[in-house]
Short mmCIF file of C-alpha atoms in Angstrom, two decimals:
data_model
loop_
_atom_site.label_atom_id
_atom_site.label_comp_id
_atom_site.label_asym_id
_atom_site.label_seq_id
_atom_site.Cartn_x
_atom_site.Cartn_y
_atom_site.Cartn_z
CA UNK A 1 3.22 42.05 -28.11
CA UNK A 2 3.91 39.50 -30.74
CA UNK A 3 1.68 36.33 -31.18
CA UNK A 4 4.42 34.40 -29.61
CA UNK A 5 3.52 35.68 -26.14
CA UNK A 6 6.74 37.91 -26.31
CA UNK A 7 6.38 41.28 -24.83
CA UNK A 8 8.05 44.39 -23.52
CA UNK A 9 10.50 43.57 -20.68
CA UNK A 10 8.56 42.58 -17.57
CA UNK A 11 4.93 41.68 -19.14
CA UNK A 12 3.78 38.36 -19.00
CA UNK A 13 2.81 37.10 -22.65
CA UNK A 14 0.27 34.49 -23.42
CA UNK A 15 3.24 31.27 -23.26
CA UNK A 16 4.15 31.99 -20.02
CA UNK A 17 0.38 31.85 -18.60
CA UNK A 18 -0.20 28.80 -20.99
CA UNK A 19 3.10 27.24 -19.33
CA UNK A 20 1.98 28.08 -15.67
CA UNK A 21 -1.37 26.42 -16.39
CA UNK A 22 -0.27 23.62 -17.15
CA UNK A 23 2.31 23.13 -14.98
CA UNK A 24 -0.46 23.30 -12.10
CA UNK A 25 -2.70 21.28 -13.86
CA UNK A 26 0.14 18.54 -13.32
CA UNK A 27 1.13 19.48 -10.07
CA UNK A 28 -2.44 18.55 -9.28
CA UNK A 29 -2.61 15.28 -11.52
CA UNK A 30 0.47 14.13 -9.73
CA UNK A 31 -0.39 14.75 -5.39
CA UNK A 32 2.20 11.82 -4.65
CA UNK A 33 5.13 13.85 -6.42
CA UNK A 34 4.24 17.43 -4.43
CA UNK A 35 2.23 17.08 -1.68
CA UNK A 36 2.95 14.80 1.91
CA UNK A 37 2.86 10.88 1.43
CA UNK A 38 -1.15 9.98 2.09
CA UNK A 39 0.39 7.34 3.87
CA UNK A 40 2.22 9.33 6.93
CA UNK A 41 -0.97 11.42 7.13
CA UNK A 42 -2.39 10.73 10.69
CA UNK A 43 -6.06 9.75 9.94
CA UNK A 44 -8.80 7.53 11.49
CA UNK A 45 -8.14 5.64 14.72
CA UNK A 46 -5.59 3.27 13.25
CA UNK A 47 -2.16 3.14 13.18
CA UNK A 48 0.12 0.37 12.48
CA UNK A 49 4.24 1.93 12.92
CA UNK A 50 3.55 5.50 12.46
CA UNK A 51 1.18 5.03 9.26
CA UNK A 52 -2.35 5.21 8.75
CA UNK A 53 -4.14 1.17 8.78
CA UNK A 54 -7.58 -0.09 8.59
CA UNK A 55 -9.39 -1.98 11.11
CA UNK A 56 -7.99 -5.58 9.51
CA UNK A 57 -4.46 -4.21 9.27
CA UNK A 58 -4.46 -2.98 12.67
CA UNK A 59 -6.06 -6.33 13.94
CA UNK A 60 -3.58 -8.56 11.65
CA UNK A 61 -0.59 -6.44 13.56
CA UNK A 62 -1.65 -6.77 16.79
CA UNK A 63 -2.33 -10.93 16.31
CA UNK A 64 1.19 -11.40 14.77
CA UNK A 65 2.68 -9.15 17.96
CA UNK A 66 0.80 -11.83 20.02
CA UNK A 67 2.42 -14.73 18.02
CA UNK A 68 5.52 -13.95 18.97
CA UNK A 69 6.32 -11.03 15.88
CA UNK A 70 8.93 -8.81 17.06
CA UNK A 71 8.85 -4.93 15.33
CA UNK A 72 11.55 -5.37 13.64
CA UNK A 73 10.55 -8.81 11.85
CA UNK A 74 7.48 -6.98 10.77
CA UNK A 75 7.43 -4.11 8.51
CA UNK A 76 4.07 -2.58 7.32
CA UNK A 77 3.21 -1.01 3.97
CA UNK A 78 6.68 -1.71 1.60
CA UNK A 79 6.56 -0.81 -1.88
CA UNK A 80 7.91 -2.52 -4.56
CA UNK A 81 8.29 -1.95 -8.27
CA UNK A 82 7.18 1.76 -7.85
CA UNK A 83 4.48 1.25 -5.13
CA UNK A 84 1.66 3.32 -5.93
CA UNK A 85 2.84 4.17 -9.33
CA UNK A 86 1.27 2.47 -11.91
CA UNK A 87 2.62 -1.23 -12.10
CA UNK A 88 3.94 -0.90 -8.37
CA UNK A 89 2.27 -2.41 -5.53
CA UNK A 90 2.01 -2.02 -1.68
CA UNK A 91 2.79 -4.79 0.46
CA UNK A 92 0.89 -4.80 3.17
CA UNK A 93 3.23 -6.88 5.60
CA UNK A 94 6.60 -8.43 5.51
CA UNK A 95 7.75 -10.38 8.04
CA UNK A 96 11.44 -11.64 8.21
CA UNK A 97 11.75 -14.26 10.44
CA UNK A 98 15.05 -16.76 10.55
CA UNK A 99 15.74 -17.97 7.13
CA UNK A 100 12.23 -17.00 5.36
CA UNK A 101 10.54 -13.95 4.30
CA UNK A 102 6.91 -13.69 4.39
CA UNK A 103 4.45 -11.41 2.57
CA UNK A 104 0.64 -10.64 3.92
CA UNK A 105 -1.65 -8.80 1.88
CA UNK A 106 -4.83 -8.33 4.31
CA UNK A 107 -7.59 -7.38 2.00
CA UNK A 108 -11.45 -6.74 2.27
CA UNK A 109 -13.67 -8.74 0.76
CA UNK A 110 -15.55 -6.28 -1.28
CA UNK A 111 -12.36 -4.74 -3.43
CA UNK A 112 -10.56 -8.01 -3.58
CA UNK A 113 -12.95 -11.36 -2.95
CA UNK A 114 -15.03 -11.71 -6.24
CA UNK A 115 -14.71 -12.49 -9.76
CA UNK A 116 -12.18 -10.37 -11.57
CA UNK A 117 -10.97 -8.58 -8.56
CA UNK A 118 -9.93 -11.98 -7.07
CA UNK A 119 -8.26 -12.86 -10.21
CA UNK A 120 -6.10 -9.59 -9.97
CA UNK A 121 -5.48 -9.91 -6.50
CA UNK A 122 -4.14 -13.46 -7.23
CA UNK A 123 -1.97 -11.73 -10.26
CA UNK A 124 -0.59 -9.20 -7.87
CA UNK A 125 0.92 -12.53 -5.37
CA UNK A 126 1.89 -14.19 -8.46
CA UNK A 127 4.11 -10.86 -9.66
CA UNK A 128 5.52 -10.35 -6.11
CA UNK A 129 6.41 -14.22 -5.90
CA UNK A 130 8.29 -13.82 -9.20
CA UNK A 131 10.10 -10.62 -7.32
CA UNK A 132 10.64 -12.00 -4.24
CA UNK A 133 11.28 -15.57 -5.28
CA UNK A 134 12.06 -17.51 -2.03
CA UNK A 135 9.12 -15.61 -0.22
CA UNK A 136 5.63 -17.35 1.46
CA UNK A 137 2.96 -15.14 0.02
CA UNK A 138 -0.24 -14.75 1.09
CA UNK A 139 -3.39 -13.06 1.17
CA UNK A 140 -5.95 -13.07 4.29
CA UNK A 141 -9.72 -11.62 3.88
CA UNK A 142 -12.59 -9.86 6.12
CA UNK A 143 -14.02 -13.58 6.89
CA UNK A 144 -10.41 -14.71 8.03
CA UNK A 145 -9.88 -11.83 10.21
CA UNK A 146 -13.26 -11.22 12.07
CA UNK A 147 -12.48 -11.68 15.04
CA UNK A 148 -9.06 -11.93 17.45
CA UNK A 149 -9.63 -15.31 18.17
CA UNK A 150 -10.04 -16.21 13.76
CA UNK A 151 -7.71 -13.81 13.17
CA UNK A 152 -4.98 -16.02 15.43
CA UNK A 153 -5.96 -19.44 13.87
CA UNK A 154 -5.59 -18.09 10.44
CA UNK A 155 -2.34 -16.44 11.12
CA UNK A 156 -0.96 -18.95 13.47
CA UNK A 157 -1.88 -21.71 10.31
CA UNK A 158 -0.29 -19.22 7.87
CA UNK A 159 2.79 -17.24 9.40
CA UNK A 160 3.43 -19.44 12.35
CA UNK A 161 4.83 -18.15 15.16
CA UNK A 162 7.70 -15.17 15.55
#
C-alpha cells in the first residue's frame, strides 16, 4: 500500500477510513438533515396538530379554539427563512383570519423575558414583520398565559376573535 491509502483491489486504504469518519462525524453534527424531524416526534403530554407543544402552546391553542379559531385559520410551528437553520425561525402560530394574517410567538419567560434575550426576541418580530409585511405580530409570555381565564383576556385583546 502506497501512502495515498491506495491498495491491492478490495483493501480499504487509510482515505477511505479518513473519508468514512468524517462523513459520520457530519451525519451526527447535522440530526435535522438524517434523522426524523424532532418536531413530529411524539413526546410529553402535549400536542398541538400532530406535533410535539409545551404546556403554553397547548394552552394558547386551546384558548384561540375557544375564541372562535377554526383549524384551518390556525397553523402551528411554520418555518420561515430556513426554520431551524441558522438565521431561520419557527413561528409558533399563524392565524389567517379574513383579510389579516397574524403571528404568535408564545414564549417562557426565562429564555425570552430579560435583558438581551428580550432584545432578540423583539429582533426576531421585527425580522418576521419585515417578511411578512402586512402581518399583526406578537409575542405572549408565562405571566400572560397562566391561567385559561388570562390566557383568554390576553388573546381575546390581541387576536380577537376567529
Amino acid at each position: 500500500m502506497d501512502k495515498f491509502g491506495k491498495g491491492p483491489v478490495g483493501q480499504k486504504g487509510i482515505v477511505e477510513k479518513v473519508r468514512r469518519a468524517v462523513t459520520q462525524a457530519v451525519d451526527a453534527w447535522r440530526p435535522a438533515a438524517t434523522k426524523k424531524n424532532l418536531d413530529q416526534v411524539t413526546a410529553g403530554p402535549y400536542q398541538v396538530q400532530g406535533r410535539k407543544a409545551s404546556d403554553l402552546e397547548y394552552r394558547t391553542y386551546i384558548t384561540l379554539k375557544k375564541l372562535g379559531w377554526r383549524e384551518e385559520q390556525i397553523r402551528f410551528q411554520v418555518a420561515i427563512l430556513g426554520g431551524r437553520m441558522p438565521g431561520g425561525q419557527m413561528l409558533d402560530f399563524v392565524l389567517q383570519g379574513p383579510g389579516l394574517v397574524y403571528v404568535i410567538y408564545v414564549n417562557g419567560d426565562y429564555w425570552h423575558k430579560f435583558g438581551l434575550k428580550l432584545d432578540i426576541t423583539r429582533q426576531n418580530e421585527q425580522v418576521v414583520s419585515r417578511v411578512m409585511p402586512g402581518a399583526v405580530v406578537v409575542s405572549v409570555f408565562s405571566n400572560d398565559l397562566a391561567t385559561d381565564a388570562i390566557a383568554r383576556v390576553t388573546l381575546l385583546k390581541m387576536v380577537g376573535r376567529g
